[in-house]
Coordinates of C-alpha atoms in Angstrom, one line a residue:
X28 CA -55.6 -79.7 -13.4
X29 CA -57.0 -77.6 -10.7
X30 CA -54.5 -76.5 -8.2
X31 CA -54.8 -78.5 -4.6
X32 CA -55.8 -76.1 -1.8
X33 CA -55.7 -76.8 1.7
X34 CA -59.3 -77.9 2.9
X35 CA -60.8 -76.3 5.9
X36 CA -61.5 -79.0 8.8
X37 CA -65.0 -79.7 9.7
X38 CA -65.0 -78.6 13.3
X39 CA -67.7 -77.0 15.6
X40 CA -65.8 -75.4 18.2
X41 CA -62.2 -73.6 17.9
X42 CA -59.5 -76.1 19.1
X43 CA -57.9 -72.7 20.9
X44 CA -60.8 -71.1 22.8
X45 CA -63.4 -73.5 22.2
X46 CA -65.9 -70.8 20.7
X47 CA -68.6 -72.3 18.2
X48 CA -67.4 -72.3 15.0
X49 CA -69.7 -71.8 12.0
X50 CA -69.5 -73.8 8.6
X51 CA -66.8 -72.6 6.1
X52 CA -65.1 -70.5 9.0
X53 CA -61.1 -70.0 7.7
X54 CA -60.5 -68.3 11.1
X55 CA -61.7 -68.0 14.8
X56 CA -64.1 -64.9 15.2
X57 CA -63.0 -64.9 19.1
X58 CA -59.6 -65.5 18.9
X59 CA -58.1 -65.5 15.4
X60 CA -56.7 -69.0 15.5
X61 CA -55.9 -70.1 11.8
X62 CA -58.5 -73.1 11.4
X63 CA -56.4 -74.2 8.2
X64 CA -53.4 -75.0 10.4
X65 CA -55.7 -77.8 11.9
X66 CA -54.8 -81.1 10.0
X67 CA -57.5 -82.4 8.2
X68 CA -59.0 -85.9 9.0
X69 CA -57.9 -88.7 6.8
X70 CA -60.5 -89.8 4.3
X71 CA -60.3 -93.3 5.3
X72 CA -59.9 -94.7 8.9
X73 CA -57.4 -97.5 9.3
X74 CA -59.1 -100.9 9.2
X75 CA -58.7 -102.7 12.3
X76 CA -58.0 -106.5 11.8
X77 CA -60.0 -108.6 14.5
X78 CA -58.1 -111.6 16.2
X79 CA -58.9 -115.2 15.4
X80 CA -62.1 -115.3 17.9
X81 CA -63.5 -112.6 16.0
X82 CA -62.9 -109.9 19.2
X83 CA -61.1 -106.6 18.3
X84 CA -57.9 -107.0 20.7
X85 CA -57.3 -103.9 22.9
X86 CA -54.4 -102.1 23.1
X87 CA -51.8 -103.2 26.0
X88 CA -49.3 -101.0 25.2
X89 CA -50.7 -98.0 26.8
X90 CA -50.9 -98.5 31.2
X91 CA -53.1 -95.4 32.1
X92 CA -53.0 -94.7 35.7
X93 CA -56.6 -95.0 37.4
X94 CA -58.0 -91.4 37.6
X95 CA -59.1 -90.5 41.2
X96 CA -62.7 -90.7 42.3
X97 CA -64.7 -87.4 43.3
X98 CA -66.0 -87.5 46.7
X99 CA -69.4 -86.0 47.6
X100 CA -67.7 -82.5 48.2
X101 CA -67.3 -82.2 44.1
X102 CA -63.7 -81.2 44.8
X103 CA -61.7 -81.5 41.3
X104 CA -59.3 -84.4 40.9
X105 CA -55.6 -83.2 41.6
X106 CA -53.5 -82.7 38.6
X107 CA -50.2 -84.4 37.9
X108 CA -47.2 -82.7 37.1
X109 CA -45.1 -83.8 34.4
X110 CA -42.3 -84.7 37.0
X111 CA -45.1 -86.9 38.9
X112 CA -45.0 -89.6 36.6
X113 CA -41.9 -91.2 35.1
X114 CA -41.9 -91.9 31.5
X115 CA -39.4 -93.3 28.7
X116 CA -37.8 -91.9 25.5
X117 CA -38.4 -93.4 22.1
X118 CA -36.0 -96.2 22.8
X119 CA -37.6 -97.6 26.1
X120 CA -34.9 -96.1 28.2
X121 CA -35.9 -94.1 31.4
X122 CA -35.8 -90.1 31.2
X123 CA -33.4 -88.6 33.2
X124 CA -35.0 -87.1 36.6
X125 CA -33.3 -83.8 36.0
X126 CA -32.9 -81.0 33.4
X127 CA -29.3 -79.9 32.4
X128 CA -29.0 -76.4 31.7
X129 CA -25.8 -75.0 29.6
X130 CA -23.7 -72.9 32.0
X131 CA -20.8 -72.7 33.9
X132 CA -19.9 -75.9 36.2
X133 CA -20.3 -75.2 39.9
X134 CA -17.1 -76.8 40.7
X135 CA -14.3 -76.7 37.8
X136 CA -13.1 -79.6 36.2
X137 CA -16.5 -81.6 37.2
X138 CA -18.8 -82.4 34.2
X139 CA -21.2 -85.1 33.8
X140 CA -20.6 -88.2 31.2
X141 CA -21.2 -87.3 27.7
X142 CA -21.2 -83.1 28.7
X143 CA -18.7 -81.0 26.7
X144 CA -16.3 -78.8 28.3
X145 CA -15.4 -75.3 26.9
X146 CA -11.8 -75.1 25.9
X147 CA -11.3 -71.7 27.7
X148 CA -13.3 -70.3 30.8
X149 CA -16.2 -68.0 30.7
X150 CA -14.6 -64.6 31.0
X151 CA -18.1 -63.4 32.8
X152 CA -17.4 -65.5 35.7
X153 CA -13.7 -65.4 35.9
X154 CA -11.4 -62.8 37.2
X155 CA -9.5 -61.0 34.5
X156 CA -6.3 -61.9 36.1
X157 CA -6.6 -65.5 36.3
X158 CA -7.3 -65.9 32.3
X159 CA -4.2 -67.4 30.4
X160 CA -1.9 -65.1 28.3
X161 CA -2.4 -66.7 25.0
X162 CA 1.1 -68.1 23.7
X163 CA 3.3 -66.2 21.2
X164 CA 1.9 -65.5 18.0
X165 CA -1.6 -65.9 18.8
X166 CA -4.5 -63.5 19.3
X167 CA -7.1 -63.3 21.8
X168 CA -10.8 -63.2 20.9
X169 CA -12.0 -59.5 21.1
X170 CA -15.6 -61.0 22.0
X171 CA -15.1 -63.2 24.9
X172 CA -11.2 -62.2 25.6
X173 CA -10.8 -65.9 26.5
X174 CA -10.3 -67.9 23.8
X175 CA -7.5 -68.1 20.8
X176 CA -8.0 -67.1 17.2
X177 CA -7.8 -70.1 14.7
X178 CA -5.7 -69.3 11.5
X179 CA -9.4 -68.5 9.8
X180 CA -10.0 -65.6 12.1
X181 CA -12.7 -67.5 14.3
X182 CA -12.3 -67.7 18.1
X183 CA -11.9 -71.6 19.6
X184 CA -13.8 -70.8 22.6
X185 CA -17.1 -68.7 21.4
X186 CA -16.8 -68.8 17.4
X187 CA -16.8 -65.1 17.0
X188 CA -15.5 -63.8 13.9
X189 CA -12.7 -61.5 14.5
X190 CA -12.2 -58.0 12.7
X191 CA -9.8 -57.9 10.4
X192 CA -6.6 -55.7 11.3
X193 CA -7.1 -53.4 8.2
X194 CA -10.8 -52.9 9.3
X195 CA -9.9 -49.7 10.9
X196 CA -6.0 -48.4 11.7
X197 CA -4.9 -45.3 13.3
X198 CA -1.1 -44.2 13.7
X199 CA 0.4 -41.1 14.8
X200 CA 3.8 -39.3 14.7
X201 CA 4.3 -36.3 16.4
X202 CA 4.2 -34.5 12.9
X203 CA 1.7 -36.2 10.9
X204 CA -1.1 -38.6 11.4
X205 CA -3.6 -41.0 9.3
X206 CA -6.9 -42.9 9.8
X207 CA -8.1 -45.7 7.7
X208 CA -11.5 -47.3 8.1
X209 CA -13.3 -50.2 6.0
X210 CA -16.4 -48.2 5.6
X211 CA -20.2 -49.4 6.0
X212 CA -20.8 -50.8 2.5
X213 CA -17.4 -52.9 1.8
X214 CA -16.6 -56.2 3.4
X215 CA -12.9 -55.3 3.6
X216 CA -10.9 -52.3 3.8
X217 CA -8.9 -52.0 0.3
X218 CA -7.0 -48.5 1.5
X219 CA -3.7 -48.5 2.7
X220 CA -1.2 -45.7 3.9
X221 CA 2.0 -45.0 5.2
X222 CA 3.5 -42.0 7.3
X223 CA 7.2 -41.0 8.3
X224 CA 9.4 -38.7 8.9
X225 CA 13.2 -38.1 8.1
X226 CA 16.1 -36.0 8.5
X227 CA 17.2 -34.0 5.5
X228 CA 21.4 -33.8 5.4
X229 CA 21.3 -30.5 6.9
X230 CA 19.2 -32.2 10.0
X231 CA 15.8 -30.3 9.6
X232 CA 13.3 -32.8 9.6
X233 CA 10.8 -33.6 7.2
X234 CA 7.5 -35.6 6.8
X235 CA 6.1 -38.0 4.5
X236 CA 2.5 -39.4 4.0
X237 CA 1.3 -42.2 1.2
X238 CA -2.1 -43.0 0.9
X239 CA -3.3 -45.5 -2.0
X240 CA -6.6 -47.0 -2.6
X241 CA -6.9 -50.5 -4.0
X242 CA -9.2 -50.9 -7.4
X243 CA -12.4 -52.6 -6.6
X244 CA -12.4 -54.3 -9.9
X245 CA -9.1 -55.6 -10.2
X246 CA -7.9 -58.8 -8.2
X247 CA -6.5 -58.6 -4.9
X248 CA -6.9 -54.6 -4.6
X249 CA -5.9 -54.8 -0.9
X250 CA -2.6 -56.2 -1.4
X251 CA -1.9 -53.7 -4.4
X252 CA -2.4 -50.5 -1.8
X253 CA -0.2 -52.2 0.8
X254 CA 2.6 -52.8 -1.4
X255 CA 2.3 -49.2 -3.2
X256 CA 2.2 -47.5 0.0
X257 CA 5.1 -49.4 1.9
X258 CA 7.4 -49.2 -1.3
X259 CA 6.8 -45.5 -1.8
X260 CA 7.3 -44.6 1.8
X261 CA 10.4 -46.7 1.9
X262 CA 11.9 -45.4 -1.2
X263 CA 11.3 -41.4 0.3
X264 CA 13.2 -42.5 3.5
X265 CA 16.0 -43.7 1.6
X266 CA 16.5 -41.0 -0.9
X267 CA 15.6 -37.7 1.2
X268 CA 18.4 -38.2 3.6
X269 CA 20.8 -38.3 0.8
X270 CA 19.9 -34.8 -0.3
X271 CA 17.4 -35.8 -3.4
X272 CA 15.0 -32.8 -4.3
X273 CA 12.0 -33.5 -2.5
X274 CA 10.0 -33.5 -6.2
X275 CA 12.6 -36.0 -7.5
X276 CA 12.2 -38.0 -4.6
X277 CA 8.3 -38.3 -5.1
X278 CA 8.5 -39.3 -9.0
X279 CA 11.0 -41.9 -8.0
X280 CA 8.7 -42.8 -5.2
X281 CA 5.7 -43.7 -7.2
X282 CA 7.6 -45.5 -10.0
X283 CA 9.1 -47.7 -7.2
X284 CA 5.3 -48.2 -5.8
X285 CA 4.1 -49.0 -9.3
X286 CA 7.2 -51.5 -9.7
X287 CA 6.1 -53.0 -6.2
X288 CA 2.2 -53.5 -7.6
X289 CA 3.5 -54.7 -11.0
X290 CA 5.2 -57.6 -9.2
X291 CA 2.1 -58.8 -7.9
X292 CA 1.0 -59.7 -11.1
X293 CA 3.5 -62.0 -12.0
X294 CA 2.3 -65.2 -10.9
X295 CA 3.0 -68.6 -12.1
X296 CA 0.6 -69.7 -15.0
X297 CA -1.4 -72.2 -13.0
X298 CA -2.3 -69.5 -10.8
X299 CA -4.2 -67.4 -13.0
X300 CA -5.9 -70.5 -14.9
X301 CA -8.8 -70.6 -12.5
X302 CA -9.2 -66.9 -13.4
X303 CA -7.8 -65.9 -16.4
X304 CA -10.2 -62.5 -17.2
X305 CA -9.4 -61.1 -13.7
X306 CA -7.6 -57.6 -13.9
X307 CA -4.1 -57.5 -12.5
X308 CA -4.0 -56.2 -9.2
X309 CA -4.3 -52.2 -9.1
X310 CA -4.5 -49.3 -6.9
X311 CA -4.2 -45.6 -7.1
X312 CA -1.4 -43.4 -4.9
X313 CA -1.3 -39.7 -3.6
X314 CA 1.4 -38.4 -1.3
X315 CA 2.6 -35.6 0.5
X316 CA 6.4 -34.4 1.9
X317 CA 6.5 -31.5 3.9
X318 CA 10.6 -30.2 3.9
X319 CA 11.3 -26.9 5.2
X320 CA 9.6 -24.3 3.0
X321 CA 8.4 -26.9 0.6
X322 CA 5.2 -28.6 0.1
X323 CA 5.4 -31.2 -2.5
X324 CA 2.5 -33.6 -3.7
X325 CA 2.5 -36.6 -6.3
X326 CA 0.0 -38.6 -7.5
X327 CA -1.7 -41.7 -10.0
X328 CA -5.3 -42.0 -9.7
X329 CA -8.2 -39.9 -8.3
X330 CA -7.0 -39.6 -4.8
X331 CA -6.5 -36.2 -3.8
X332 CA -4.5 -33.7 -1.5
X333 CA -6.1 -30.4 -0.1
X334 CA -4.6 -27.3 1.5
X335 CA -6.5 -26.0 4.5
X336 CA -4.8 -22.8 6.2
X337 CA -5.1 -22.0 9.7
X338 CA -6.3 -18.8 9.0
X339 CA -9.9 -19.9 7.3
X340 CA -10.2 -16.6 6.0
X341 CA -7.9 -17.6 3.5
X342 CA -8.8 -19.9 1.0
X343 CA -8.4 -23.4 0.9
X344 CA -7.5 -25.4 -2.4
X345 CA -7.1 -28.5 -3.9
X346 CA -3.3 -29.3 -5.1
X347 CA -4.1 -32.3 -7.4
X348 CA -6.0 -33.3 -10.7
X349 CA -7.7 -36.6 -10.8
X350 CA -6.7 -38.8 -13.7
X351 CA -10.6 -39.7 -14.5
X352 CA -12.9 -39.4 -17.0
X353 CA -14.9 -36.8 -15.6
X354 CA -11.4 -34.5 -15.4
X355 CA -10.5 -35.2 -18.6
X356 CA -14.0 -34.0 -19.9
X357 CA -13.5 -30.6 -18.1
X358 CA -10.1 -30.4 -19.2
X359 CA -11.1 -30.8 -22.7
X360 CA -13.8 -28.5 -22.3
X361 CA -16.6 -30.7 -23.4
X362 CA -18.4 -30.6 -20.2
X363 CA -18.3 -28.5 -16.9
X364 CA -17.3 -29.9 -13.8
X365 CA -21.1 -30.1 -12.6
X366 CA -21.8 -31.8 -15.4
X367 CA -19.1 -34.1 -15.5
X368 CA -19.4 -35.2 -12.3
X369 CA -22.9 -36.2 -12.3
X370 CA -22.2 -38.4 -15.2
X371 CA -22.2 -42.4 -14.2
X372 CA -19.1 -42.7 -16.0
X373 CA -17.2 -39.5 -13.9
X374 CA -15.0 -41.8 -11.3
X375 CA -13.7 -44.1 -13.9
X376 CA -10.0 -43.8 -13.4
X377 CA -7.8 -43.3 -16.7
X378 CA -4.2 -43.4 -14.4
X379 CA -3.3 -46.1 -11.8
X380 CA -0.5 -48.3 -10.7
X381 CA -0.7 -51.8 -12.0
X382 CA 0.7 -54.1 -14.9
X383 CA -2.2 -53.2 -17.0
X384 CA -1.7 -49.6 -16.7
X385 CA -2.0 -48.0 -20.2
X386 CA 1.2 -45.9 -19.4
X387 CA 2.5 -44.6 -15.9
X388 CA 2.8 -40.7 -15.7
X389 CA 3.5 -40.0 -12.0
X390 CA 2.2 -36.4 -11.4
X391 CA 4.2 -34.0 -8.9
X392 CA 3.7 -30.4 -7.7
X393 CA 5.7 -28.3 -5.7
X394 CA 4.3 -25.4 -3.5
X395 CA 5.8 -22.7 -1.2
X396 CA 2.8 -21.7 1.0
X397 CA 2.7 -18.4 2.8
X398 CA 1.3 -19.2 5.7
X399 CA 0.6 -22.1 8.3
X400 CA -1.9 -24.8 7.7
X401 CA -2.4 -28.5 7.2
X402 CA -2.3 -30.9 4.0
X403 CA -5.3 -33.3 3.7
X404 CA -3.9 -36.4 1.7
X405 CA -7.0 -38.7 1.2
X406 CA -9.0 -41.2 -1.0
X407 CA -11.9 -40.5 -2.7
X408 CA -13.8 -42.4 0.4
X409 CA -13.5 -39.0 2.2
X410 CA -13.6 -36.1 -0.6
X411 CA -16.8 -37.7 -2.0
X412 CA -18.4 -36.0 1.0
X413 CA -16.2 -32.9 0.9
X414 CA -15.5 -32.5 -2.6
X415 CA -14.7 -28.9 -2.8
X416 CA -11.8 -27.2 -1.2
X417 CA -14.2 -24.8 0.8
X418 CA -16.2 -27.9 2.1
X419 CA -13.0 -29.6 3.3
X420 CA -12.0 -26.7 5.1
X421 CA -15.6 -26.5 7.0
X422 CA -15.1 -30.1 7.9
X423 CA -11.7 -30.7 9.4
X424 CA -11.4 -29.1 12.8
X425 CA -9.7 -25.6 13.5
X426 CA -7.0 -26.8 15.6
X427 CA -5.8 -29.6 13.2
X428 CA -2.2 -28.2 13.0
X429 CA -1.9 -29.1 16.5
X430 CA -4.1 -32.2 16.6
X431 CA -3.5 -34.2 13.5
X432 CA -4.8 -37.4 14.6
X433 CA -8.1 -36.1 16.0
X434 CA -8.5 -34.2 12.9
X435 CA -8.3 -37.3 11.1
X436 CA -10.7 -39.2 13.2
X437 CA -13.1 -36.3 12.5
X438 CA -12.9 -36.3 8.5
X439 CA -13.3 -40.5 8.7
X440 CA -16.3 -39.8 11.0
X441 CA -17.5 -37.2 8.5
X442 CA -17.9 -39.9 5.9
X443 CA -19.2 -42.5 7.8
X444 CA -21.9 -39.9 9.0
X445 CA -22.7 -39.3 5.2
X446 CA -23.1 -43.0 4.6
X447 CA -19.6 -44.4 4.3
X448 CA -20.2 -46.3 1.1
X449 CA -16.7 -46.6 0.2
X450 CA -13.2 -47.3 2.4
X451 CA -11.7 -44.1 3.8
X452 CA -8.5 -43.2 4.3
X453 CA -7.1 -39.7 5.3
X454 CA -3.5 -38.3 6.4
X455 CA -3.0 -35.0 7.9
X456 CA 0.3 -32.9 7.9
X457 CA 0.8 -29.8 9.4
X458 CA 2.7 -27.2 7.5
X459 CA 5.6 -26.3 8.4
X460 CA 6.9 -29.2 10.3
X461 CA 6.1 -28.6 13.9
X462 CA 9.0 -28.5 16.4
X463 CA 10.2 -32.0 18.1
X464 CA 7.7 -33.0 21.0
X465 CA 4.6 -30.7 19.6
X466 CA 2.7 -33.3 18.6
X467 CA -1.2 -33.4 19.1
X468 CA -2.3 -33.0 22.6

């Protein structure tokens, strides 16, 4: 059976520019008009049934106005505009005499019959002070600044989808700051952080930062990272003022964070019937404590902590070792670092917080830096773009100890400029803890 191809319409002139055509032309040689777009004439013309007396009836439904006659001056006949003749719609009703354009009514409260009124005023034409304050517990649209946001996250006025609260987060305490961003490729931010400060028993200050990265292959990774960061921070704020050694406090905080993530998997059986093969919620964790002359780090997974001294002539250092396939290959002497991290399995993690983790092994380390500097606590969304300690030292601003929030913003911007393939979260902690009131400028 032959395929059916559109038949070219036999025409003598182009229907667009009226230039003569040759037989077989598919396009007009003058204007390029696609002649195949013109419908072909029917194969058979409809038959006209004659009247009883044998005469062919005329169509009385069309009442054309008489054309004006030309005078002896050969002046062309006047052209009628569409508005000169009153037409009817397909149902026989008269057409409206005017065209309505959507817009703000000239007088508030007036609308024609059948018009829809907006639930909120157009902010482009209404002074900001006259816009109503949304009721408590509701949000104002970030696009039109006039409508309220419904439960699904859309504006009831303009329909604009609202950004999630976690798409971009920033927080600063005097001696620590953190920034988290969704990145350019992910549809949500699965990272979370918590920063805090607490007084030790002798009254000296301590600063805490926790950064968590949700495991995307697991279910509800965003909930896992949020639960872990909050639980670890709360545990540290409870134990440090009691005099618990910071390294022990960090170990215990990671255990508490793991329990918080495990609790997310304790769902009723019916809740997992529809997704029985999903992994339990999971995340990585890295944290740092600056207390007196001690710097404590703790981690599970592949999120990292870096030390960058204020004196950039001194060497920077990575303070953590990844729980990952690549790190295991290097530690076992089977590959060098370049070979291991070039492998497609490099970032497969071997340790995490979650109900299906093989075994929880919190890692902690204690340092006594001999000079001032900053600690960079981050997810792989950042260190993928500044992996070596020397690279991290080159990226972070020289005044990071005095402007931690600005420095965190710069680091997140570096990751986004590099491609932003993952969520990006970073906390910057000056060491030692700056005196009270010496926050970023």
